[in-house]
mmCIF file of C-alpha atoms and ligand atoms in Angstrom:
data_model
loop_
_atom_site.group_PDB
_atom_site.id
_atom_site.type_symbol
_atom_site.label_atom_id
_atom_site.label_comp_id
_atom_site.label_asym_id
_atom_site.label_seq_id
_atom_site.Cartn_x
_atom_site.Cartn_y
_atom_site.Cartn_z
ATOM 1 C CA MET A 895 -27.555 -21.241 -24.264
ATOM 2 C CA ILE A 896 -24.775 -21.637 -26.822
ATOM 3 C CA ARG A 897 -22.924 -24.915 -27.097
ATOM 4 C CA LYS A 898 -19.212 -24.546 -27.657
ATOM 5 C CA ARG A 899 -17.746 -26.270 -30.671
ATOM 6 C CA LEU A 900 -14.070 -26.411 -31.494
ATOM 7 C CA PHE A 901 -12.823 -26.160 -35.094
ATOM 8 C CA SER A 902 -9.342 -24.797 -34.429
ATOM 9 C CA PRO A 903 -6.409 -26.555 -36.113
ATOM 10 C CA GLY A 904 -5.141 -27.662 -32.734
ATOM 11 C CA PRO A 905 -6.208 -28.311 -30.110
ATOM 12 C CA THR A 906 -8.980 -30.388 -31.645
ATOM 13 C CA PRO A 907 -11.992 -32.137 -30.029
ATOM 14 C CA ILE A 908 -11.295 -35.148 -27.824
ATOM 15 C CA PRO A 909 -13.439 -38.306 -28.028
ATOM 16 C CA PRO A 910 -15.291 -39.301 -24.836
ATOM 17 C CA GLU A 911 -13.309 -42.478 -24.165
ATOM 18 C CA ALA A 912 -10.078 -40.449 -24.106
ATOM 19 C CA LEU A 913 -11.603 -37.848 -21.774
ATOM 20 C CA ALA A 914 -12.773 -40.641 -19.479
ATOM 21 C CA ALA A 915 -9.326 -42.262 -19.519
ATOM 22 C CA MET A 916 -7.749 -39.018 -18.358
ATOM 23 C CA ALA A 917 -10.200 -38.781 -15.458
ATOM 24 C CA ARG A 918 -9.151 -42.177 -14.078
ATOM 25 C CA PRO A 919 -6.827 -42.258 -11.030
ATOM 26 C CA ILE A 920 -3.243 -41.809 -12.136
ATOM 27 C CA ILE A 921 -0.956 -44.848 -12.150
ATOM 28 C CA TYR A 922 2.734 -45.214 -11.334
ATOM 29 C CA HIS A 923 4.864 -45.025 -14.454
ATOM 30 C CA ARG A 924 7.265 -47.744 -13.287
ATOM 31 C CA SER A 925 4.562 -50.355 -12.769
ATOM 32 C CA PRO A 926 3.542 -53.391 -14.819
ATOM 33 C CA GLU A 927 0.199 -51.663 -15.383
ATOM 34 C CA PHE A 928 1.798 -48.684 -17.108
ATOM 35 C CA GLU A 929 4.262 -50.869 -19.003
ATOM 36 C CA ALA A 930 1.306 -52.737 -20.500
ATOM 37 C CA VAL A 931 -0.180 -49.425 -21.641
ATOM 38 C CA GLN A 932 3.162 -48.335 -23.089
ATOM 39 C CA ALA A 933 3.528 -51.630 -24.963
ATOM 40 C CA GLU A 934 0.119 -51.166 -26.578
ATOM 41 C CA VAL A 935 0.864 -47.526 -27.388
ATOM 42 C CA ARG A 936 4.171 -48.488 -29.027
ATOM 43 C CA GLU A 937 2.384 -50.849 -31.383
ATOM 44 C CA GLY A 938 -0.414 -48.358 -32.075
ATOM 45 C CA LEU A 939 2.059 -45.614 -32.910
ATOM 46 C CA LYS A 940 3.927 -47.887 -35.323
ATOM 47 C CA TYR A 941 0.602 -48.530 -37.067
ATOM 48 C CA VAL A 942 -0.287 -44.834 -37.353
ATOM 49 C CA PHE A 943 3.257 -43.773 -38.359
ATOM 50 C CA GLN A 944 3.428 -46.762 -40.745
ATOM 51 C CA THR A 945 6.883 -47.702 -39.530
ATOM 52 C CA GLN A 946 8.749 -50.696 -38.131
ATOM 53 C CA ASN A 947 10.929 -48.351 -36.070
ATOM 54 C CA GLU A 948 10.186 -47.114 -32.579
ATOM 55 C CA VAL A 949 8.196 -43.911 -32.250
ATOM 56 C CA ILE A 950 9.700 -41.867 -29.430
ATOM 57 C CA LEU A 951 7.273 -40.022 -27.100
ATOM 58 C CA MET A 952 8.178 -36.967 -25.063
ATOM 59 C CA ALA A 953 6.253 -34.605 -22.816
ATOM 60 C CA ALA A 954 6.254 -31.455 -24.950
ATOM 61 C CA SER A 955 4.158 -29.668 -27.540
ATOM 62 C CA GLY A 956 4.827 -30.461 -31.198
ATOM 63 C CA THR A 957 7.619 -27.901 -31.341
ATOM 64 C CA GLY A 958 9.497 -29.986 -28.771
ATOM 65 C CA ALA A 959 9.551 -32.855 -31.262
ATOM 66 C CA MET A 960 10.796 -30.445 -33.957
ATOM 67 C CA GLU A 961 13.614 -29.305 -31.683
ATOM 68 C CA ALA A 962 14.418 -32.904 -30.698
ATOM 69 C CA ALA A 963 14.637 -33.863 -34.387
ATOM 70 C CA VAL A 964 17.140 -31.069 -35.059
ATOM 71 C CA VAL A 965 19.389 -31.596 -32.033
ATOM 72 C CA ASN A 966 19.514 -35.355 -32.544
ATOM 73 C CA THR A 967 20.263 -35.511 -36.262
ATOM 74 C CA LEU A 968 22.736 -32.638 -36.717
ATOM 75 C CA ALA A 969 26.236 -32.053 -35.374
ATOM 76 C CA ARG A 970 28.137 -28.825 -34.736
ATOM 77 C CA GLY A 971 29.099 -27.211 -38.043
ATOM 78 C CA ASP A 972 26.565 -29.209 -40.091
ATOM 79 C CA ARG A 973 24.506 -27.291 -42.626
ATOM 80 C CA ALA A 974 20.787 -27.682 -43.150
ATOM 81 C CA LEU A 975 18.304 -26.873 -45.871
ATOM 82 C CA VAL A 976 15.024 -25.396 -44.673
ATOM 83 C CA ILE A 977 11.854 -25.350 -46.776
ATOM 84 C CA ARG A 978 9.786 -22.353 -45.648
ATOM 85 C CA GLY A 979 6.293 -21.663 -46.922
ATOM 86 C CA GLY A 980 4.517 -20.601 -43.768
ATOM 87 C CA LYS A 981 4.714 -20.160 -40.045
ATOM 88 C CA PHE A 982 5.760 -23.741 -39.324
ATOM 89 C CA GLY A 983 8.345 -23.875 -42.088
ATOM 90 C CA GLU A 984 9.830 -20.714 -40.582
ATOM 91 C CA ARG A 985 9.985 -22.444 -37.221
ATOM 92 C CA TRP A 986 12.588 -24.884 -38.603
ATOM 93 C CA GLY A 987 14.800 -21.906 -39.394
ATOM 94 C CA GLU A 988 14.255 -20.437 -35.934
ATOM 95 C CA ILE A 989 15.270 -23.704 -34.278
ATOM 96 C CA CYS A 990 18.426 -23.796 -36.432
ATOM 97 C CA LYS A 991 19.214 -20.227 -35.361
ATOM 98 C CA GLY A 992 18.714 -21.190 -31.731
ATOM 99 C CA TYR A 993 21.407 -23.865 -32.051
ATOM 100 C CA GLY A 994 23.748 -21.944 -34.340
ATOM 101 C CA ILE A 995 23.156 -24.269 -37.288
ATOM 102 C CA PRO A 996 23.931 -22.587 -40.612
ATOM 103 C CA PHE A 997 21.148 -23.157 -43.095
ATOM 104 C CA GLU A 998 19.960 -22.198 -46.514
ATOM 105 C CA ALA A 999 16.265 -21.540 -46.969
ATOM 106 C CA ILE A 1000 14.036 -22.370 -49.889
ATOM 107 C CA ASP A 1001 11.343 -19.735 -49.553
ATOM 108 C CA VAL A 1002 7.979 -20.632 -50.991
ATOM 109 C CA GLU A 1003 5.242 -18.072 -51.426
ATOM 110 C CA TRP A 1004 2.659 -18.555 -48.669
ATOM 111 C CA GLY A 1005 -0.282 -20.502 -50.054
ATOM 112 C CA LYS A 1006 1.866 -22.277 -52.657
ATOM 113 C CA ALA A 1007 3.493 -25.710 -52.462
ATOM 114 C CA ALA A 1008 7.256 -26.255 -52.530
ATOM 115 C CA ASP A 1009 8.656 -27.383 -55.882
ATOM 116 C CA PRO A 1010 10.679 -30.593 -55.324
ATOM 117 C CA ALA A 1011 12.932 -29.596 -58.263
ATOM 118 C CA ARG A 1012 14.092 -26.569 -56.246
ATOM 119 C CA VAL A 1013 14.986 -28.899 -53.382
ATOM 120 C CA ALA A 1014 16.972 -31.070 -55.799
ATOM 121 C CA ASP A 1015 18.797 -27.975 -57.136
ATOM 122 C CA ALA A 1016 19.640 -26.759 -53.666
ATOM 123 C CA LEU A 1017 20.985 -30.169 -52.669
ATOM 124 C CA ARG A 1018 23.218 -30.217 -55.770
ATOM 125 C CA ARG A 1019 24.606 -26.825 -54.752
ATOM 126 C CA LEU A 1020 24.963 -27.894 -51.096
ATOM 127 C CA PRO A 1021 26.258 -31.453 -51.270
ATOM 128 C CA ASP A 1022 27.327 -31.201 -47.627
ATOM 129 C CA ALA A 1023 23.805 -30.437 -46.331
ATOM 130 C CA ARG A 1024 23.090 -32.889 -43.532
ATOM 131 C CA ALA A 1025 19.379 -32.312 -43.106
ATOM 132 C CA VAL A 1026 16.394 -31.103 -45.086
ATOM 133 C CA LEU A 1027 13.806 -29.642 -42.737
ATOM 134 C CA ALA A 1028 10.386 -29.779 -44.360
ATOM 135 C CA THR A 1029 6.713 -29.358 -43.570
ATOM 136 C CA HIS A 1030 4.120 -31.802 -44.888
ATOM 137 C CA SER A 1031 0.857 -30.069 -43.952
ATOM 138 C CA GLU A 1032 1.547 -26.345 -43.430
ATOM 139 C CA THR A 1033 -1.277 -25.489 -41.056
ATOM 140 C CA SER A 1034 -0.726 -21.724 -41.267
ATOM 141 C CA THR A 1035 -1.494 -21.543 -45.001
ATOM 142 C CA GLY A 1036 -3.549 -24.708 -45.477
ATOM 143 C CA VAL A 1037 -1.040 -26.194 -47.930
ATOM 144 C CA LEU A 1038 -0.173 -29.874 -48.258
ATOM 145 C CA HIS A 1039 3.364 -30.061 -49.642
ATOM 146 C CA ASP A 1040 4.394 -32.968 -51.873
ATOM 147 C CA LEU A 1041 6.418 -34.771 -49.230
ATOM 148 C CA GLN A 1042 6.731 -37.975 -51.241
ATOM 149 C CA ALA A 1043 8.417 -36.142 -54.127
ATOM 150 C CA ILE A 1044 10.678 -34.257 -51.706
ATOM 151 C CA ALA A 1045 11.647 -37.565 -50.069
ATOM 152 C CA GLU A 1046 12.646 -39.012 -53.443
ATOM 153 C CA VAL A 1047 14.981 -36.080 -54.014
ATOM 154 C CA VAL A 1048 16.567 -36.302 -50.558
ATOM 155 C CA ARG A 1049 16.936 -40.094 -50.329
ATOM 156 C CA PRO A 1050 20.087 -40.490 -52.511
ATOM 157 C CA THR A 1051 21.919 -37.672 -50.663
ATOM 158 C CA PRO A 1052 23.702 -37.813 -47.290
ATOM 159 C CA ALA A 1053 21.022 -35.529 -45.824
ATOM 160 C CA VAL A 1054 18.242 -36.794 -43.585
ATOM 161 C CA LEU A 1055 14.716 -35.652 -44.382
ATOM 162 C CA VAL A 1056 13.036 -34.309 -41.264
ATOM 163 C CA ALA A 1057 9.314 -33.831 -41.837
ATOM 164 C CA ASP A 1058 6.865 -31.881 -39.716
ATOM 165 C CA CYS A 1059 3.830 -34.145 -40.034
ATOM 166 C CA VAL A 1060 1.985 -32.612 -37.106
ATOM 167 C CA THR A 1061 -1.203 -32.024 -39.121
ATOM 168 C CA SER A 1062 -0.759 -34.736 -41.741
ATOM 169 C CA LEU A 1063 -0.256 -37.781 -39.521
ATOM 170 C CA GLY A 1064 -3.636 -39.425 -39.000
ATOM 171 C CA VAL A 1065 -5.154 -37.129 -41.643
ATOM 172 C CA THR A 1066 -3.575 -38.171 -44.930
ATOM 173 C CA ASP A 1067 -1.232 -40.973 -45.959
ATOM 174 C CA VAL A 1068 2.195 -40.661 -44.290
ATOM 175 C CA PRO A 1069 3.890 -43.987 -45.074
ATOM 176 C CA THR A 1070 7.049 -43.250 -43.108
ATOM 177 C CA ASP A 1071 9.042 -46.331 -44.138
ATOM 178 C CA ALA A 1072 7.687 -46.651 -47.690
ATOM 179 C CA TRP A 1073 8.476 -43.035 -48.562
ATOM 180 C CA GLY A 1074 11.830 -43.135 -46.776
ATOM 181 C CA LEU A 1075 11.040 -40.311 -44.349
ATOM 182 C CA ASP A 1076 13.958 -40.102 -41.921
ATOM 183 C CA VAL A 1077 12.329 -38.237 -39.059
ATOM 184 C CA VAL A 1078 8.564 -37.873 -38.787
ATOM 185 C CA VAL A 1079 7.526 -35.367 -36.164
ATOM 186 C CA SER A 1080 4.070 -35.038 -34.657
ATOM 187 C CA GLY A 1081 2.141 -33.861 -31.622
ATOM 188 C CA SER A 1082 -0.874 -34.999 -29.635
ATOM 189 C CA GLN A 1083 -3.381 -32.153 -30.072
ATOM 190 C CA LYS A 1084 -4.096 -32.516 -33.791
ATOM 191 C CA ALA A 1085 -5.348 -35.685 -35.479
ATOM 192 C CA LEU A 1086 -4.363 -37.830 -32.500
ATOM 193 C CA MET A 1087 -7.363 -36.271 -30.724
ATOM 194 C CA LEU A 1088 -5.695 -35.530 -27.369
ATOM 195 C CA PRO A 1089 -4.849 -32.440 -25.351
ATOM 196 C CA PRO A 1090 -1.483 -30.810 -26.122
ATOM 197 C CA GLY A 1091 1.462 -32.289 -24.265
ATOM 198 C CA LEU A 1092 2.847 -35.267 -26.188
ATOM 199 C CA ALA A 1093 5.477 -34.930 -28.897
ATOM 200 C CA PHE A 1094 6.522 -37.747 -31.220
ATOM 201 C CA CYS A 1095 9.571 -38.523 -33.348
ATOM 202 C CA ALA A 1096 9.934 -41.586 -35.575
ATOM 203 C CA LEU A 1097 13.482 -42.130 -36.863
ATOM 204 C CA SER A 1098 14.746 -44.227 -39.788
ATOM 205 C CA GLU A 1099 18.021 -46.173 -39.706
ATOM 206 C CA LYS A 1100 19.643 -43.271 -41.566
ATOM 207 C CA ALA A 1101 18.381 -40.872 -38.897
ATOM 208 C CA TRP A 1102 19.593 -43.098 -36.051
ATOM 209 C CA ALA A 1103 23.020 -43.174 -37.723
ATOM 210 C CA ALA A 1104 22.935 -39.359 -37.820
ATOM 211 C CA ALA A 1105 21.926 -39.385 -34.155
ATOM 212 C CA GLY A 1106 25.025 -41.449 -33.444
ATOM 213 C CA ARG A 1107 27.313 -38.652 -34.653
ATOM 214 C CA SER A 1108 25.198 -35.749 -33.373
ATOM 215 C CA ASP A 1109 26.956 -33.629 -30.761
ATOM 216 C CA LEU A 1110 24.530 -30.708 -30.435
ATOM 217 C CA PRO A 1111 23.650 -29.856 -26.827
ATOM 218 C CA LYS A 1112 20.726 -31.857 -25.438
ATOM 219 C CA PHE A 1113 19.650 -33.513 -22.257
ATOM 220 C CA TYR A 1114 15.893 -34.067 -21.989
ATOM 221 C CA PHE A 1115 15.527 -34.475 -25.761
ATOM 222 C CA ASN A 1116 18.061 -37.305 -26.048
ATOM 223 C CA LEU A 1117 16.224 -39.652 -28.406
ATOM 224 C CA ALA A 1118 18.722 -42.516 -28.130
ATOM 225 C CA ALA A 1119 18.232 -42.579 -24.348
ATOM 226 C CA GLU A 1120 14.472 -42.536 -24.828
ATOM 227 C CA ARG A 1121 14.600 -45.401 -27.284
ATOM 228 C CA LYS A 1122 16.608 -47.493 -24.847
ATOM 229 C CA SER A 1123 13.906 -47.051 -22.200
ATOM 230 C CA LEU A 1124 11.063 -47.493 -24.652
ATOM 231 C CA LEU A 1125 12.359 -50.912 -25.682
ATOM 232 C CA LYS A 1126 11.622 -51.909 -22.062
ATOM 233 C CA ASN A 1127 8.212 -50.180 -22.245
ATOM 234 C CA GLN A 1128 9.559 -47.447 -20.017
ATOM 235 C CA ASN A 1129 10.518 -43.809 -20.381
ATOM 236 C CA ALA A 1130 13.774 -42.118 -19.434
ATOM 237 C CA PHE A 1131 11.866 -39.569 -17.333
ATOM 238 C CA THR A 1132 8.345 -39.361 -15.922
ATOM 239 C CA PRO A 1133 6.053 -39.593 -18.942
ATOM 240 C CA ALA A 1134 2.813 -37.613 -19.261
ATOM 241 C CA VAL A 1135 1.029 -40.632 -17.772
ATOM 242 C CA SER A 1136 -2.580 -39.501 -18.253
ATOM 243 C CA LEU A 1137 -1.957 -38.451 -21.842
ATOM 244 C CA VAL A 1138 -0.319 -41.784 -22.641
ATOM 245 C CA VAL A 1139 -3.264 -43.627 -21.093
ATOM 246 C CA ALA A 1140 -5.631 -41.555 -23.247
ATOM 247 C CA LEU A 1141 -3.424 -42.093 -26.299
ATOM 248 C CA ARG A 1142 -4.056 -45.811 -25.978
ATOM 249 C CA GLU A 1143 -7.771 -45.012 -26.459
ATOM 250 C CA THR A 1144 -7.378 -42.736 -29.493
ATOM 251 C CA LEU A 1145 -4.919 -45.119 -31.160
ATOM 252 C CA ALA A 1146 -7.458 -47.919 -30.683
ATOM 253 C CA ARG A 1147 -10.099 -45.669 -32.267
ATOM 254 C CA ILE A 1148 -7.866 -45.032 -35.305
ATOM 255 C CA ARG A 1149 -7.100 -48.734 -35.636
ATOM 256 C CA ALA A 1150 -10.792 -49.636 -35.409
ATOM 257 C CA GLU A 1151 -11.692 -47.170 -38.166
ATOM 258 C CA GLY A 1152 -8.654 -48.247 -40.180
ATOM 259 C CA LEU A 1153 -6.107 -45.811 -41.625
ATOM 260 C CA PRO A 1154 -7.489 -45.910 -45.201
ATOM 261 C CA ASN A 1155 -10.939 -44.971 -43.873
ATOM 262 C CA VAL A 1156 -9.459 -42.255 -41.660
ATOM 263 C CA PHE A 1157 -7.753 -40.712 -44.711
ATOM 264 C CA ALA A 1158 -10.910 -41.032 -46.853
ATOM 265 C CA ARG A 1159 -13.008 -39.376 -44.138
ATOM 266 C CA HIS A 1160 -10.639 -36.405 -43.904
ATOM 267 C CA GLU A 1161 -10.579 -36.100 -47.684
ATOM 268 C CA ARG A 1162 -14.378 -36.049 -47.796
ATOM 269 C CA LEU A 1163 -14.741 -33.541 -44.936
ATOM 270 C CA ALA A 1164 -12.122 -31.290 -46.527
ATOM 271 C CA ALA A 1165 -13.803 -31.472 -49.941
ATOM 272 C CA ALA A 1166 -17.190 -30.657 -48.379
ATOM 273 C CA THR A 1167 -15.745 -27.710 -46.439
ATOM 274 C CA ARG A 1168 -13.947 -26.342 -49.495
ATOM 275 C CA ALA A 1169 -17.113 -26.599 -51.586
ATOM 276 C CA GLY A 1170 -19.126 -24.972 -48.802
ATOM 277 C CA VAL A 1171 -16.911 -21.930 -48.271
ATOM 278 C CA GLN A 1172 -16.538 -21.370 -52.016
ATOM 279 C CA ALA A 1173 -20.305 -21.515 -52.493
ATOM 280 C CA LEU A 1174 -20.484 -18.701 -49.930
ATOM 281 C CA GLY A 1175 -18.196 -16.440 -51.934
ATOM 282 C CA CYS A 1176 -14.961 -17.221 -50.103
ATOM 283 C CA ALA A 1177 -11.804 -18.177 -52.003
ATOM 284 C CA LEU A 1178 -9.407 -20.972 -51.082
ATOM 285 C CA PHE A 1179 -6.074 -19.591 -49.959
ATOM 286 C CA SER A 1180 -4.054 -22.683 -50.750
ATOM 287 C CA GLU A 1181 -3.207 -23.936 -54.228
ATOM 288 C CA ARG A 1182 -2.688 -27.461 -52.839
ATOM 289 C CA PRO A 1183 -5.082 -27.723 -49.893
ATOM 290 C CA THR A 1184 -4.362 -29.918 -46.896
ATOM 291 C CA PRO A 1185 -7.193 -32.180 -45.751
ATOM 292 C CA ALA A 1186 -6.451 -31.080 -42.169
ATOM 293 C CA ALA A 1187 -7.880 -27.568 -42.336
ATOM 294 C CA THR A 1188 -9.368 -25.242 -44.914
ATOM 295 C CA ALA A 1189 -7.809 -21.789 -45.235
ATOM 296 C CA ALA A 1190 -9.984 -19.254 -47.052
ATOM 297 C CA THR A 1191 -10.202 -15.552 -47.768
ATOM 298 C CA PRO A 1192 -13.562 -13.878 -47.090
ATOM 299 C CA PRO A 1193 -15.828 -12.287 -49.711
ATOM 300 C CA ALA A 1194 -14.846 -8.720 -50.700
ATOM 301 C CA GLY A 1195 -15.485 -6.184 -47.988
ATOM 302 C CA ILE A 1196 -15.680 -8.691 -45.128
ATOM 303 C CA GLU A 1197 -12.950 -8.889 -42.481
ATOM 304 C CA ALA A 1198 -11.648 -12.379 -41.710
ATOM 305 C CA SER A 1199 -11.255 -11.404 -38.068
ATOM 306 C CA ALA A 1200 -14.925 -10.345 -37.927
ATOM 307 C CA ILE A 1201 -15.918 -13.804 -39.154
ATOM 308 C CA VAL A 1202 -13.795 -15.467 -36.480
ATOM 309 C CA LYS A 1203 -15.213 -13.191 -33.781
ATOM 310 C CA THR A 1204 -18.861 -13.501 -34.821
ATOM 311 C CA LEU A 1205 -18.642 -17.293 -35.022
ATOM 312 C CA ARG A 1206 -17.245 -17.324 -31.498
ATOM 313 C CA THR A 1207 -19.570 -14.846 -29.848
ATOM 314 C CA GLU A 1208 -22.840 -15.690 -31.619
ATOM 315 C CA HIS A 1209 -22.407 -19.376 -32.362
ATOM 316 C CA GLY A 1210 -19.917 -20.673 -29.791
ATOM 317 C CA ILE A 1211 -17.758 -21.871 -32.677
ATOM 318 C CA THR A 1212 -13.994 -21.511 -32.533
ATOM 319 C CA ILE A 1213 -12.168 -21.387 -35.834
ATOM 320 C CA ALA A 1214 -8.741 -19.809 -36.374
ATOM 321 C CA GLY A 1215 -7.705 -16.619 -38.083
ATOM 322 C CA GLY A 1216 -4.501 -16.107 -40.004
ATOM 323 C CA GLN A 1217 -1.096 -15.984 -38.331
ATOM 324 C CA ASP A 1218 1.633 -13.424 -38.877
ATOM 325 C CA ARG A 1219 1.386 -11.778 -42.308
ATOM 326 C CA LEU A 1220 -1.948 -13.558 -42.835
ATOM 327 C CA LYS A 1221 -3.492 -12.024 -39.713
ATOM 328 C CA GLY A 1222 -6.879 -10.542 -40.624
ATOM 329 C CA LYS A 1223 -6.624 -11.901 -44.184
ATOM 330 C CA ILE A 1224 -7.731 -15.519 -43.901
ATOM 331 C CA PHE A 1225 -9.765 -17.761 -41.648
ATOM 332 C CA ARG A 1226 -9.091 -21.442 -41.080
ATOM 333 C CA ILE A 1227 -11.593 -24.201 -40.331
ATOM 334 C CA SER A 1228 -10.150 -27.448 -39.020
ATOM 335 C CA HIS A 1229 -11.705 -30.774 -39.948
ATOM 336 C CA MET A 1230 -9.056 -32.993 -38.463
ATOM 337 C CA GLY A 1231 -9.364 -35.662 -35.824
ATOM 338 C CA TYR A 1232 -12.624 -36.326 -34.018
ATOM 339 C CA VAL A 1233 -14.797 -34.644 -36.667
ATOM 340 C CA ASP A 1234 -17.581 -35.929 -38.918
ATOM 341 C CA GLY A 1235 -19.832 -34.695 -41.708
ATOM 342 C CA THR A 1236 -22.459 -33.297 -39.376
ATOM 343 C CA ASP A 1237 -19.787 -31.154 -37.703
ATOM 344 C CA VAL A 1238 -18.888 -29.716 -41.099
ATOM 345 C CA ILE A 1239 -22.546 -28.901 -41.760
ATOM 346 C CA ALA A 1240 -22.779 -27.192 -38.366
ATOM 347 C CA VAL A 1241 -19.787 -24.941 -38.975
ATOM 348 C CA LEU A 1242 -20.883 -24.089 -42.524
ATOM 349 C CA GLY A 1243 -24.420 -23.334 -41.327
ATOM 350 C CA ALA A 1244 -23.057 -20.948 -38.724
ATOM 351 C CA LEU A 1245 -20.692 -19.434 -41.297
ATOM 352 C CA GLU A 1246 -23.632 -18.687 -43.597
ATOM 353 C CA ARG A 1247 -25.471 -16.800 -40.883
ATOM 354 C CA THR A 1248 -22.254 -15.047 -39.864
ATOM 355 C CA LEU A 1249 -21.550 -13.832 -43.406
ATOM 356 C CA ALA A 1250 -25.166 -12.712 -43.800
ATOM 357 C CA ARG A 1251 -24.958 -10.811 -40.494
ATOM 358 C CA LEU A 1252 -21.741 -9.128 -41.660
ATOM 359 C CA GLY A 1253 -23.421 -8.005 -44.866
ATOM 360 C CA ALA A 1254 -22.060 -10.454 -47.428
ATOM 361 C CA PRO A 1255 -24.487 -11.257 -50.258
ATOM 362 C CA VAL A 1256 -24.962 -14.922 -49.313
ATOM 363 C CA ARG A 1257 -28.026 -17.057 -49.939
ATOM 364 C CA LEU A 1258 -28.701 -19.125 -46.837
ATOM 365 C CA GLY A 1259 -28.305 -22.820 -47.542
ATOM 366 C CA GLU A 1260 -25.893 -22.492 -50.459
ATOM 367 C CA GLY A 1261 -22.770 -23.419 -48.492
ATOM 368 C CA VAL A 1262 -24.506 -26.193 -46.634
ATOM 369 C CA ARG A 1263 -25.995 -27.538 -49.855
ATOM 370 C CA ALA A 1264 -22.634 -27.649 -51.636
ATOM 371 C CA ALA A 1265 -21.201 -29.586 -48.695
ATOM 372 C CA GLN A 1266 -24.209 -31.909 -48.444
ATOM 373 C CA GLU A 1267 -23.854 -32.861 -52.111
ATOM 374 C CA ILE A 1268 -20.338 -34.080 -51.414
ATOM 375 C CA LEU A 1269 -21.207 -35.799 -48.152
ATOM 376 C CA LEU A 1270 -24.089 -37.616 -49.843
ATOM 377 C CA LYS A 1271 -21.821 -39.217 -52.465
HETATM 378 C C1 LIG B 2185 0.501 -27.436 -34.347
HETATM 379 C C2 LIG B 2185 1.659 -27.568 -35.251
HETATM 380 C C3 LIG B 2185 2.978 -27.741 -34.748
HETATM 381 C C4 LIG B 2185 3.295 -27.825 -33.302
HETATM 382 O O1 LIG B 2185 2.999 -26.703 -32.614
HETATM 383 P P1 LIG B 2185 2.957 -26.724 -31.011
HETATM 384 O O2 LIG B 2185 2.212 -25.488 -30.690
HETATM 385 O O3 LIG B 2185 4.344 -26.707 -30.536
HETATM 386 O O4 LIG B 2185 2.255 -27.988 -30.634
HETATM 387 C C5 LIG B 2185 4.000 -27.917 -35.649
HETATM 388 N N1 LIG B 2185 3.776 -27.924 -36.962
HETATM 389 C C6 LIG B 2185 2.547 -27.772 -37.484
HETATM 390 C C7 LIG B 2185 2.384 -27.809 -38.964
HETATM 391 C C8 LIG B 2185 1.450 -27.588 -36.632
HETATM 392 O O5 LIG B 2185 0.220 -27.446 -37.159
#
């Protein structure tokens, strides 16, 4: 028998109380029972997003929230600035193309972090830019961009800062209001520990003002209409009832642990994983690693895709390979969400045996030991 264990950077493992909640009989979404759930979820989301504003929920994957952010904050003819340093940064540009929004891109070498000074320069050259579309945790390269510094550069300009926080929210500090983030976008299947299917957008006053003048085509993704319903603990359309019911459970779990402890746990798991893979002869791909997932290149002569495949077939462990131009070059181990130190030891232990099987000169125990030293602290 092989037990299956999930270490992909989305979907991530789901805690038992959320699984149980989804197995309960479904309830009517226009009932006092559901409105009570929605009221609790509203408060829980404000806690996790660290905002006083409403966090809008929609039935979509995270990309739906990205699209909603674009079509609600920009108007026809508006220009945008896109920061691209990976697959998800590129997605902002693709959404702009889909809606005919002219944009300038700041291209960052994959694996490197965006330089906020380049964003400042670009905004000086493009004083009419109405939105800066950024990524906080770039899951495809394992980079955590300096969103706080980018926010400081954008704040004095007319542009809204739209941040993809899909793998930073609930992983590392994302103080939406304190940093002045105008739109924070997230999804359910990452650190919120749920199946895919819920998309989130939190908007600042500046972003709501932009929404007021936005005339891009939209119907389902009309955030102002959603907010109106949400204020009555309702949704404009049928919400993903079972996911919302389960979200109440995972939000309660995050609140019980406390955000500072959640961030510290992810930091510790990430540090242990980084130490472990490096002790096994792998190199970190990212110069500014995200605590959501570790991206690494294998030791010389070993194929990243062989590592991914061997972990899956011989150990029941799912990690991710590289996407796009990184296909076959890197592997990515998630440690976000419902993950603890013993999980990290399990994946590193299996990685050691995998590398040994593939012929890498590893000493069994070295990766695990490096991680244990950090977990013991
Ligand atoms: C997962 C993810 C998304 C959303 O992707 P979906 O497949 O649409 O849920 C967006 N941005 C980042 C950085 C992600 O990791």
